[in-house]
Amino acid sequence: MQTAPMPDFPTGFRWGVSTSAYQIEGAADADGRGPSIWDTFAHSPGRVLDGSTGDVACDHYHRYAEDVALMAGLGVTAYRFSVAWPRVLPAGTGRVNAAGLDFYERLVDELLGHGIDPVATLFHWDLPEPLEEAGGWLNRDTAHRFAEYADVVAARLGDRVKLWITLNEPFVHMSLGHGTGEHAPGRTLLFDAFPVAHHQLLGHGLAVAALRARSSSPVAIANNYSPVRVLGDGAADGAAGHAYEALHNRLFTDPLLGRGYPTELGFDTTVVRDGDLDVIAAPLDVLGVNYYNPTGVRAPEEGSPLPFELVPLTGYPRTAFDWPVAPDGLRDLLGWLHRQYGSDLPPIQITESGCAYDDTPDADGRVPDPDRIAYLDGHLRAVRAAMADGVDVTGYFVWSLLDNWEWAEGFTKRFGLVHVDFATGARTPKSSYSWLREVIAAARREPPR
Ligand code: PNW
């Protein structure tokens, strides 16, 4: 970590923490919640590293008031959570489960009572299982069911949610959920997963219209991006880097910002109907950017099914996930977005940034996590540097408030500012929580220069 003081951030810069429903809520059977694809997946042997499920997770469903108090203690001005579609519409469509909406209303009112802006993500990968049985995101109808669900949530909370986020990381849901099968629903379609991209984006566009009809709050999507580091200097390496950039960084953003789908990947786009691209390109108020690390890419071996090969980057410190710690990648990424999309680019909020380490309480019950402090320090400086370069960034959300259930990694990866003992549910703020509290307090106190 640098010892120089953190550069100032503008007044009104949004300071937040992020979570998602299936990763923290638990209470899988409470109050009429239906099953999601992640219940099915986690309960299938061999899918999750430690064999765990999100049945209980952080039990946030019952402990939400304690968790909001932790946020208030941290001094954040916003909280990004996700709404579990199967709590609101247990069959994915049709009958509304009022008790599910009641939970989010309690949460939102608790946040507002502490002066924290509720930022609601509508889809963080927990598709209602009955919709999966009807084809899931391979079925165009799911886009319409998503807009129906957005309308139901906005009808209840549209006056109080301060920022809507339609989808979380549609690229990861397509690629890991439907391309390689590492995530739910576990399909292995590789590039034949393209309809999952298109139907998610169509659902996004239809949901934007539904949200705007019920709520005057701004609307965003949260995409994940990874700046590409080309390894090797052959023309084939450059072409591989370009292909990976089109897949990871442009496939969702190009059509959202009115440019249609990138053509260089050779996707079969027959599912795209007349008018769809106009629905998808509905103006966005904010672009949510989730950033974890850059990706090393080189030319593939002869006969590879993919037009690139991913290569681990050397020379960086690594997190417990073995992800490289590269704050320069965040500055580069923000600069790339700014150059690539120019005046079409809406203001950006960093909707996820964080790291996993093997944090354990010491003999005094404290949880020192100096590596996370260094990570956040470096990434906040990178954001500030990008802002000085001219990129309009208006907020930063740490992933995550709590240690939680990390998808296929189960409970083995701890991303929290707050340690959770999964046996008892006990929460212990780590040293990074105290550090970030001071950073936020200084930033909120600082007059604009
Ligand atoms: C994001 N990858 O997921 C999600 O939005 C969070 O729910 C998750 O907990 C967080 O990042 C940390 O993983 C990702 O394999 C999952 O590249 C996997 C990848 C990237 C992001």
Short mmCIF file of C-alpha atoms and ligand atoms in Angstrom, two decimals:
data_model
loop_
_atom_site.label_atom_id
_atom_site.label_comp_id
_atom_site.label_asym_id
_atom_site.label_seq_id
_atom_site.Cartn_x
_atom_site.Cartn_y
_atom_site.Cartn_z
CA MET A 1 0.00 0.00 0.00
CA GLN A 2 1.14 3.53 -0.70
CA THR A 3 1.70 5.85 2.21
CA ALA A 4 0.71 9.01 0.29
CA PRO A 5 -2.77 10.22 1.29
CA MET A 6 -5.62 8.93 -0.83
CA PRO A 7 -6.40 11.55 -3.50
CA ASP A 8 -9.65 13.40 -2.98
CA PHE A 9 -12.90 12.22 -4.57
CA PRO A 10 -15.66 14.65 -5.56
CA THR A 11 -18.45 15.35 -3.09
CA GLY A 12 -21.41 13.22 -4.09
CA PHE A 13 -19.18 10.35 -5.24
CA ARG A 14 -21.11 7.21 -4.32
CA TRP A 15 -19.41 4.87 -1.83
CA GLY A 16 -20.97 1.43 -1.64
CA VAL A 17 -20.75 -2.26 -0.93
CA SER A 18 -22.26 -5.03 -3.07
CA THR A 19 -23.79 -8.45 -2.40
CA SER A 20 -26.15 -10.84 -4.16
CA ALA A 21 -29.22 -12.71 -2.98
CA TYR A 22 -28.22 -16.36 -3.34
CA GLN A 23 -24.76 -15.69 -1.93
CA ILE A 24 -25.92 -14.22 1.38
CA GLU A 25 -29.64 -14.60 2.09
CA GLY A 26 -30.07 -18.27 3.01
CA ALA A 27 -33.69 -18.88 4.09
CA ALA A 28 -34.12 -20.92 0.92
CA ASP A 29 -37.58 -22.16 1.88
CA ALA A 30 -38.79 -19.10 3.78
CA ASP A 31 -42.07 -17.33 3.09
CA GLY A 32 -42.95 -19.03 -0.17
CA ARG A 33 -39.64 -18.72 -2.05
CA GLY A 34 -39.49 -21.02 -5.07
CA PRO A 35 -36.40 -22.93 -6.26
CA SER A 36 -33.81 -21.34 -8.55
CA ILE A 37 -31.28 -22.93 -10.88
CA TRP A 38 -28.61 -22.34 -8.23
CA ASP A 39 -30.52 -24.44 -5.66
CA THR A 40 -30.67 -27.25 -8.20
CA PHE A 41 -27.02 -26.88 -9.19
CA ALA A 42 -25.63 -26.59 -5.65
CA HIS A 43 -27.62 -29.63 -4.55
CA SER A 44 -26.18 -31.70 -7.43
CA PRO A 45 -23.11 -33.67 -6.26
CA GLY A 46 -19.75 -32.56 -7.66
CA ARG A 47 -20.78 -29.09 -8.77
CA VAL A 48 -19.51 -27.03 -5.81
CA LEU A 49 -15.93 -27.34 -4.53
CA ASP A 50 -16.79 -27.99 -0.87
CA GLY A 51 -20.20 -29.57 -1.49
CA SER A 52 -21.94 -26.64 0.20
CA THR A 53 -25.15 -24.84 -0.82
CA GLY A 54 -26.67 -21.40 -0.25
CA ASP A 55 -29.48 -22.87 1.88
CA VAL A 56 -28.28 -20.89 4.91
CA ALA A 57 -25.29 -18.85 3.62
CA CYS A 58 -24.99 -15.69 5.81
CA ASP A 59 -28.64 -15.95 6.90
CA HIS A 60 -28.92 -12.33 5.81
CA TYR A 61 -32.66 -12.85 5.29
CA HIS A 62 -33.01 -12.93 9.08
CA ARG A 63 -30.00 -10.77 10.00
CA TYR A 64 -30.49 -7.94 7.50
CA ALA A 65 -30.88 -5.28 10.22
CA GLU A 66 -27.51 -6.22 11.74
CA ASP A 67 -25.97 -6.09 8.25
CA VAL A 68 -27.43 -2.65 7.52
CA ALA A 69 -25.99 -1.48 10.85
CA LEU A 70 -22.57 -2.72 9.67
CA MET A 71 -22.99 -0.66 6.47
CA ALA A 72 -23.98 2.40 8.48
CA GLY A 73 -20.89 1.92 10.66
CA LEU A 74 -18.75 1.81 7.52
CA GLY A 75 -20.25 5.09 6.32
CA VAL A 76 -21.28 3.94 2.83
CA THR A 77 -23.82 6.02 0.95
CA ALA A 78 -25.23 3.11 -1.09
CA TYR A 79 -25.84 -0.63 -0.89
CA ARG A 80 -26.08 -2.83 -3.98
CA PHE A 81 -28.10 -5.99 -3.30
CA SER A 82 -29.99 -8.30 -5.62
CA VAL A 83 -33.63 -9.28 -5.56
CA ALA A 84 -34.25 -13.03 -5.79
CA TRP A 85 -36.70 -13.53 -8.66
CA PRO A 86 -37.93 -16.84 -7.12
CA ARG A 87 -38.92 -15.03 -3.91
CA VAL A 88 -41.08 -12.59 -5.86
CA LEU A 89 -42.49 -14.95 -8.52
CA PRO A 90 -41.93 -18.52 -7.28
CA ALA A 91 -42.85 -19.99 -10.67
CA GLY A 92 -40.95 -17.25 -12.49
CA THR A 93 -44.19 -15.83 -13.90
CA GLY A 94 -47.82 -15.44 -12.87
CA ARG A 95 -48.55 -15.52 -9.16
CA VAL A 96 -46.79 -12.84 -7.12
CA ASN A 97 -45.54 -13.88 -3.67
CA ALA A 98 -46.22 -10.76 -1.60
CA ALA A 99 -44.17 -12.12 1.33
CA GLY A 100 -41.06 -12.16 -0.88
CA LEU A 101 -41.55 -8.51 -1.78
CA ASP A 102 -42.15 -7.73 1.89
CA PHE A 103 -38.58 -8.80 2.67
CA TYR A 104 -37.09 -6.37 0.13
CA GLU A 105 -39.38 -3.64 1.37
CA ARG A 106 -38.12 -4.17 4.95
CA LEU A 107 -34.53 -4.07 3.68
CA VAL A 108 -35.07 -0.93 1.58
CA ASP A 109 -36.78 0.90 4.42
CA GLU A 110 -34.01 -0.10 6.84
CA LEU A 111 -31.42 1.30 4.40
CA LEU A 112 -33.30 4.55 3.88
CA GLY A 113 -33.65 4.90 7.64
CA HIS A 114 -29.83 4.92 7.83
CA GLY A 115 -29.40 7.33 4.91
CA ILE A 116 -28.11 4.60 2.58
CA ASP A 117 -29.27 4.54 -1.07
CA PRO A 118 -30.79 1.17 -2.07
CA VAL A 119 -29.33 -0.03 -5.40
CA ALA A 120 -31.26 -3.08 -6.60
CA THR A 121 -30.02 -5.66 -9.12
CA LEU A 122 -32.89 -7.66 -10.59
CA PHE A 123 -30.99 -10.68 -11.91
CA HIS A 124 -27.85 -12.00 -10.25
CA TRP A 125 -28.06 -15.48 -11.83
CA ASP A 126 -30.79 -17.12 -9.69
CA LEU A 127 -33.32 -17.91 -12.44
CA PRO A 128 -36.53 -19.55 -11.16
CA GLU A 129 -36.22 -23.29 -11.84
CA PRO A 130 -39.58 -23.57 -13.66
CA LEU A 131 -38.31 -21.08 -16.26
CA GLU A 132 -35.17 -23.17 -16.76
CA GLU A 133 -37.38 -26.18 -17.39
CA ALA A 134 -39.01 -24.16 -20.18
CA GLY A 135 -35.58 -23.54 -21.77
CA GLY A 136 -34.23 -20.77 -19.53
CA TRP A 137 -32.38 -18.00 -21.34
CA LEU A 138 -32.23 -20.13 -24.49
CA ASN A 139 -35.97 -19.43 -24.71
CA ARG A 140 -36.89 -15.97 -25.97
CA ASP A 141 -39.96 -15.98 -23.72
CA THR A 142 -37.69 -15.65 -20.65
CA ALA A 143 -36.89 -12.07 -21.77
CA HIS A 144 -40.59 -11.22 -21.52
CA ARG A 145 -40.91 -12.98 -18.17
CA PHE A 146 -37.97 -10.87 -16.91
CA ALA A 147 -39.74 -7.66 -17.90
CA GLU A 148 -42.90 -8.88 -16.14
CA TYR A 149 -40.83 -9.48 -12.99
CA ALA A 150 -39.16 -6.05 -13.27
CA ASP A 151 -42.61 -4.48 -13.43
CA VAL A 152 -43.72 -6.32 -10.28
CA VAL A 153 -40.65 -5.22 -8.29
CA ALA A 154 -40.84 -1.62 -9.52
CA ALA A 155 -44.54 -1.43 -8.66
CA ARG A 156 -43.63 -2.10 -5.01
CA LEU A 157 -40.22 -0.40 -4.67
CA GLY A 158 -40.06 2.09 -7.56
CA ASP A 159 -40.46 5.06 -5.26
CA ARG A 160 -37.53 4.07 -3.00
CA VAL A 161 -34.83 2.25 -4.99
CA LYS A 162 -32.30 4.91 -6.07
CA LEU A 163 -30.64 2.99 -8.90
CA TRP A 164 -31.88 -0.05 -10.82
CA ILE A 165 -29.46 -2.60 -12.24
CA THR A 166 -31.16 -5.02 -14.61
CA LEU A 167 -28.61 -7.82 -15.04
CA ASN A 168 -25.40 -8.75 -13.27
CA GLU A 169 -22.58 -9.93 -15.54
CA PRO A 170 -24.57 -11.43 -18.40
CA PHE A 171 -21.20 -12.47 -19.88
CA VAL A 172 -20.39 -14.73 -16.90
CA HIS A 173 -23.91 -16.16 -16.87
CA MET A 174 -23.57 -16.99 -20.56
CA SER A 175 -19.99 -18.25 -20.55
CA LEU A 176 -19.70 -20.11 -17.22
CA GLY A 177 -23.39 -21.02 -16.94
CA HIS A 178 -24.05 -22.07 -20.53
CA GLY A 179 -20.65 -22.23 -22.30
CA THR A 180 -18.38 -24.22 -19.97
CA GLY A 181 -20.89 -25.45 -17.38
CA GLU A 182 -18.95 -24.32 -14.30
CA HIS A 183 -21.98 -22.35 -13.07
CA ALA A 184 -25.71 -23.06 -13.03
CA PRO A 185 -27.49 -24.21 -15.09
CA GLY A 186 -24.39 -26.19 -16.12
CA ARG A 187 -24.85 -26.24 -19.89
CA THR A 188 -21.77 -26.80 -22.09
CA LEU A 189 -22.67 -25.12 -25.37
CA LEU A 190 -19.45 -23.11 -25.91
CA PHE A 191 -20.17 -20.58 -28.68
CA ASP A 192 -23.64 -22.04 -29.26
CA ALA A 193 -24.55 -20.21 -26.03
CA PHE A 194 -25.04 -16.97 -28.01
CA PRO A 195 -28.87 -17.02 -27.64
CA VAL A 196 -28.28 -16.68 -23.88
CA ALA A 197 -26.49 -13.39 -24.56
CA HIS A 198 -29.20 -12.13 -26.85
CA HIS A 199 -32.17 -13.11 -24.70
CA GLN A 200 -30.58 -11.62 -21.58
CA LEU A 201 -29.98 -8.36 -23.45
CA LEU A 202 -33.50 -8.38 -24.86
CA GLY A 203 -34.81 -8.96 -21.33
CA HIS A 204 -32.66 -6.04 -20.17
CA GLY A 205 -34.13 -3.71 -22.82
CA LEU A 206 -37.71 -4.76 -22.08
CA ALA A 207 -37.05 -4.35 -18.35
CA VAL A 208 -35.64 -0.84 -18.85
CA ALA A 209 -38.98 0.17 -20.37
CA ALA A 210 -40.93 -1.53 -17.54
CA LEU A 211 -38.81 0.19 -14.87
CA ARG A 212 -39.13 3.62 -16.47
CA ALA A 213 -42.91 3.23 -16.55
CA ARG A 214 -42.98 2.74 -12.75
CA SER A 215 -39.98 4.63 -11.38
CA SER A 216 -38.12 7.86 -12.04
CA SER A 217 -34.84 6.40 -10.74
CA PRO A 218 -31.87 5.87 -13.09
CA VAL A 219 -31.33 2.50 -14.76
CA ALA A 220 -28.07 0.60 -15.31
CA ILE A 221 -26.65 -2.81 -16.16
CA ALA A 222 -23.59 -4.33 -14.45
CA ASN A 223 -21.14 -5.81 -16.95
CA ASN A 224 -17.83 -7.41 -16.09
CA TYR A 225 -14.78 -6.38 -18.08
CA SER A 226 -11.22 -7.55 -18.29
CA PRO A 227 -8.51 -5.60 -20.12
CA VAL A 228 -6.72 -7.90 -22.54
CA ARG A 229 -2.95 -8.40 -22.26
CA VAL A 230 -1.68 -9.97 -25.49
CA LEU A 231 1.24 -12.32 -24.86
CA GLY A 232 3.42 -12.96 -27.88
CA ASP A 233 4.03 -10.56 -30.73
CA GLY A 234 2.84 -12.60 -33.71
CA ALA A 235 -0.05 -11.39 -35.86
CA ALA A 236 -2.00 -14.45 -34.70
CA ASP A 237 -1.53 -13.36 -31.07
CA GLY A 238 -2.89 -9.91 -31.88
CA ALA A 239 -5.89 -11.45 -33.66
CA ALA A 240 -6.52 -13.70 -30.65
CA GLY A 241 -6.43 -10.67 -28.35
CA HIS A 242 -8.89 -8.87 -30.59
CA ALA A 243 -11.23 -11.89 -30.59
CA TYR A 244 -11.13 -12.18 -26.81
CA GLU A 245 -11.78 -8.46 -26.44
CA ALA A 246 -14.82 -8.78 -28.71
CA LEU A 247 -16.12 -11.67 -26.59
CA HIS A 248 -15.46 -10.43 -23.07
CA ASN A 249 -15.61 -6.64 -23.40
CA ARG A 250 -17.75 -5.85 -26.46
CA LEU A 251 -20.33 -8.60 -26.95
CA PHE A 252 -22.74 -7.00 -24.47
CA THR A 253 -21.58 -3.38 -24.56
CA ASP A 254 -21.61 -2.83 -28.33
CA PRO A 255 -25.34 -3.61 -28.72
CA LEU A 256 -26.22 -1.76 -25.47
CA LEU A 257 -24.56 1.37 -26.84
CA GLY A 258 -26.20 1.12 -30.25
CA ARG A 259 -23.50 -0.60 -32.30
CA GLY A 260 -25.03 -4.03 -32.82
CA TYR A 261 -23.14 -7.27 -32.15
CA PRO A 262 -19.45 -7.61 -32.96
CA THR A 263 -19.20 -9.74 -36.10
CA GLU A 264 -15.68 -11.12 -35.75
CA LEU A 265 -16.67 -14.05 -33.53
CA GLY A 266 -18.87 -15.66 -36.18
CA PHE A 267 -21.84 -16.20 -33.86
CA ASP A 268 -25.01 -17.60 -35.41
CA THR A 269 -27.33 -14.62 -34.81
CA THR A 270 -30.51 -16.05 -36.32
CA VAL A 271 -32.29 -15.53 -32.96
CA VAL A 272 -31.98 -11.75 -33.41
CA ARG A 273 -35.28 -10.41 -34.77
CA ASP A 274 -36.09 -7.09 -36.40
CA GLY A 275 -36.39 -4.38 -33.77
CA ASP A 276 -34.51 -6.29 -31.03
CA LEU A 277 -31.40 -4.15 -31.33
CA ASP A 278 -33.47 -0.99 -30.81
CA VAL A 279 -35.00 -2.46 -27.63
CA ILE A 280 -31.52 -3.42 -26.35
CA ALA A 281 -30.06 0.03 -27.08
CA ALA A 282 -32.51 1.84 -24.78
CA PRO A 283 -30.49 4.70 -23.24
CA LEU A 284 -28.70 3.79 -20.01
CA ASP A 285 -28.29 6.30 -17.18
CA VAL A 286 -25.24 4.55 -15.74
CA LEU A 287 -22.91 1.77 -16.90
CA GLY A 288 -22.03 -0.57 -14.05
CA VAL A 289 -18.48 -1.90 -14.34
CA ASN A 290 -17.38 -4.99 -12.40
CA TYR A 291 -13.60 -5.39 -12.48
CA TYR A 292 -11.37 -8.04 -10.93
CA ASN A 293 -8.32 -8.61 -13.16
CA PRO A 294 -6.83 -8.45 -16.64
CA THR A 295 -6.65 -11.51 -18.91
CA GLY A 296 -3.58 -12.84 -20.72
CA VAL A 297 -4.32 -14.03 -24.26
CA ARG A 298 -2.31 -15.58 -27.09
CA ALA A 299 -2.96 -17.44 -30.33
CA PRO A 300 -4.65 -20.84 -29.86
CA GLU A 301 -3.09 -24.20 -30.74
CA GLU A 302 -3.96 -25.65 -34.14
CA GLY A 303 -7.42 -27.21 -34.05
CA SER A 304 -8.57 -25.38 -30.88
CA PRO A 305 -12.36 -24.86 -30.69
CA LEU A 306 -11.77 -21.26 -29.54
CA PRO A 307 -10.11 -18.38 -31.45
CA PHE A 308 -7.79 -17.57 -28.49
CA GLU A 309 -5.95 -19.23 -25.64
CA LEU A 310 -6.06 -17.78 -22.12
CA VAL A 311 -2.70 -17.68 -20.34
CA PRO A 312 -2.06 -16.88 -16.65
CA LEU A 313 -0.34 -13.52 -16.23
CA THR A 314 2.95 -13.60 -14.35
CA GLY A 315 4.62 -10.89 -12.30
CA TYR A 316 1.63 -9.83 -10.22
CA PRO A 317 0.76 -10.61 -6.59
CA ARG A 318 -2.16 -13.06 -6.48
CA THR A 319 -5.34 -13.41 -4.43
CA ALA A 320 -6.61 -16.63 -2.86
CA PHE A 321 -8.53 -17.19 -6.12
CA ASP A 322 -5.13 -17.05 -7.88
CA TRP A 323 -6.34 -13.90 -9.67
CA PRO A 324 -3.58 -11.34 -10.40
CA VAL A 325 -3.72 -8.09 -8.42
CA ALA A 326 -3.47 -5.45 -11.17
CA PRO A 327 -4.93 -2.05 -10.34
CA ASP A 328 -3.32 -0.65 -13.50
CA GLY A 329 -5.78 -2.88 -15.36
CA LEU A 330 -8.70 -0.91 -13.92
CA ARG A 331 -7.24 2.41 -15.08
CA ASP A 332 -6.54 0.89 -18.52
CA LEU A 333 -10.03 -0.57 -18.73
CA LEU A 334 -11.73 2.73 -17.88
CA GLY A 335 -9.56 4.49 -20.47
CA TRP A 336 -10.44 1.83 -23.05
CA LEU A 337 -14.18 2.24 -22.43
CA HIS A 338 -13.81 6.03 -22.75
CA ARG A 339 -11.90 5.80 -26.05
CA GLN A 340 -13.94 2.95 -27.49
CA TYR A 341 -17.41 4.40 -26.87
CA GLY A 342 -16.73 8.13 -26.71
CA SER A 343 -19.82 10.24 -26.20
CA ASP A 344 -22.06 7.11 -26.25
CA LEU A 345 -20.60 6.05 -22.90
CA PRO A 346 -22.83 6.92 -19.92
CA PRO A 347 -21.33 7.80 -16.53
CA ILE A 348 -19.70 4.75 -14.94
CA GLN A 349 -20.08 3.32 -11.46
CA ILE A 350 -17.71 0.54 -10.39
CA THR A 351 -20.39 -1.89 -9.23
CA GLU A 352 -17.92 -4.57 -8.03
CA SER A 353 -14.25 -4.48 -7.07
CA GLY A 354 -12.64 -6.70 -4.47
CA CYS A 355 -10.57 -9.76 -3.67
CA ALA A 356 -10.54 -13.08 -1.82
CA TYR A 357 -7.98 -13.91 0.85
CA ASP A 358 -7.77 -16.62 3.51
CA ASP A 359 -8.78 -14.34 6.35
CA THR A 360 -8.82 -15.93 9.81
CA PRO A 361 -9.47 -14.38 13.20
CA ASP A 362 -6.35 -14.06 15.38
CA ALA A 363 -6.06 -14.93 19.10
CA ASP A 364 -7.67 -11.59 20.02
CA GLY A 365 -10.60 -12.20 17.67
CA ARG A 366 -9.40 -9.57 15.18
CA VAL A 367 -9.22 -10.31 11.46
CA PRO A 368 -6.19 -8.62 9.91
CA ASP A 369 -6.37 -8.46 6.09
CA PRO A 370 -3.52 -6.20 4.94
CA ASP A 371 -3.62 -7.66 1.42
CA ARG A 372 -7.23 -6.50 0.98
CA ILE A 373 -6.35 -3.01 2.22
CA ALA A 374 -3.52 -2.89 -0.35
CA TYR A 375 -5.89 -4.16 -3.04
CA LEU A 376 -8.58 -1.57 -2.34
CA ASP A 377 -6.03 1.22 -1.92
CA GLY A 378 -4.52 0.44 -5.33
CA HIS A 379 -7.87 0.13 -7.09
CA LEU A 380 -9.26 3.35 -5.61
CA ARG A 381 -6.15 5.21 -6.74
CA ALA A 382 -6.60 3.67 -10.21
CA VAL A 383 -10.20 4.92 -10.34
CA ARG A 384 -9.12 8.39 -9.27
CA ALA A 385 -6.35 8.39 -11.89
CA ALA A 386 -8.84 7.40 -14.60
CA MET A 387 -11.11 10.24 -13.47
CA ALA A 388 -8.16 12.62 -13.81
CA ASP A 389 -7.64 11.15 -17.31
CA GLY A 390 -11.18 12.32 -18.13
CA VAL A 391 -13.36 9.26 -17.48
CA ASP A 392 -16.66 10.06 -15.75
CA VAL A 393 -16.80 7.69 -12.74
CA THR A 394 -19.43 8.50 -10.13
CA GLY A 395 -19.21 5.62 -7.64
CA TYR A 396 -17.32 2.61 -6.33
CA PHE A 397 -18.84 -0.48 -4.68
CA VAL A 398 -16.65 -3.00 -2.87
CA TRP A 399 -17.37 -6.68 -3.48
CA SER A 400 -18.31 -7.59 -0.84
CA LEU A 401 -19.74 -6.46 2.50
CA LEU A 402 -19.65 -10.00 3.91
CA ASP A 403 -17.76 -13.23 3.36
CA ASN A 404 -20.34 -15.26 1.47
CA TRP A 405 -21.15 -18.28 -0.68
CA GLU A 406 -18.88 -17.92 -3.68
CA TRP A 407 -20.76 -19.97 -6.33
CA ALA A 408 -18.80 -23.02 -7.52
CA GLU A 409 -16.17 -22.26 -4.85
CA GLY A 410 -18.69 -22.61 -2.03
CA PHE A 411 -17.45 -21.15 1.25
CA THR A 412 -13.77 -21.47 0.34
CA LYS A 413 -13.27 -17.90 -0.93
CA ARG A 414 -13.71 -14.96 1.46
CA PHE A 415 -14.39 -11.61 -0.26
CA GLY A 416 -15.83 -9.70 2.71
CA LEU A 417 -14.89 -6.52 4.54
CA VAL A 418 -16.63 -8.37 7.35
CA HIS A 419 -15.63 -11.90 8.37
CA VAL A 420 -18.46 -14.40 8.75
CA ASP A 421 -18.18 -17.55 10.86
CA PHE A 422 -20.42 -19.80 8.77
CA ALA A 423 -21.02 -22.18 11.69
CA THR A 424 -22.52 -19.49 13.94
CA GLY A 425 -23.23 -16.60 11.57
CA ALA A 426 -21.10 -14.29 13.73
CA ARG A 427 -19.86 -11.18 11.90
CA THR A 428 -16.46 -9.60 12.67
CA PRO A 429 -15.32 -6.50 10.78
CA LYS A 430 -11.85 -7.06 9.30
CA SER A 431 -9.07 -4.44 9.42
CA SER A 432 -10.04 -3.44 5.83
CA TYR A 433 -13.44 -2.36 7.16
CA SER A 434 -11.81 0.10 9.58
CA TRP A 435 -9.42 1.28 6.87
CA LEU A 436 -12.24 1.89 4.36
CA ARG A 437 -14.31 3.67 7.01
CA GLU A 438 -11.49 6.22 7.36
CA VAL A 439 -11.14 6.61 3.58
CA ILE A 440 -14.87 7.20 3.15
CA ALA A 441 -15.05 9.58 6.12
CA ALA A 442 -12.16 11.66 4.73
CA ALA A 443 -13.71 11.72 1.25
CA ARG A 444 -17.13 12.75 2.54
CA ARG A 445 -15.58 15.48 4.68
CA GLU A 446 -13.32 16.88 1.93
CA PRO A 447 -14.69 20.04 0.25
CA PRO A 448 -14.48 19.95 -3.56
CA ARG A 449 -11.37 21.63 -4.97
C1 PNW B 1 -18.62 -11.91 -9.90
N1 PNW B 1 -14.59 -15.44 -13.53
O1 PNW B 1 -18.53 -13.18 -10.43
C2 PNW B 1 -20.01 -11.89 -9.35
O2 PNW B 1 -20.81 -10.83 -9.78
C3 PNW B 1 -20.09 -12.10 -7.88
O3 PNW B 1 -21.33 -12.71 -7.58
C4 PNW B 1 -18.91 -12.91 -7.40
O4 PNW B 1 -19.01 -13.28 -6.06
C5 PNW B 1 -17.67 -12.08 -7.66
O5 PNW B 1 -17.58 -11.70 -9.02
C6 PNW B 1 -16.37 -12.75 -7.25
O6 PNW B 1 -16.15 -13.90 -8.04
C7 PNW B 1 -17.50 -13.67 -11.19
O7 PNW B 1 -14.43 -16.65 -13.44
C8 PNW B 1 -17.35 -15.06 -11.17
O8 PNW B 1 -13.92 -14.72 -14.29
C9 PNW B 1 -16.40 -15.63 -11.93
C10 PNW B 1 -15.58 -14.84 -12.74
C11 PNW B 1 -15.74 -13.45 -12.75
C12 PNW B 1 -16.72 -12.88 -11.97
#
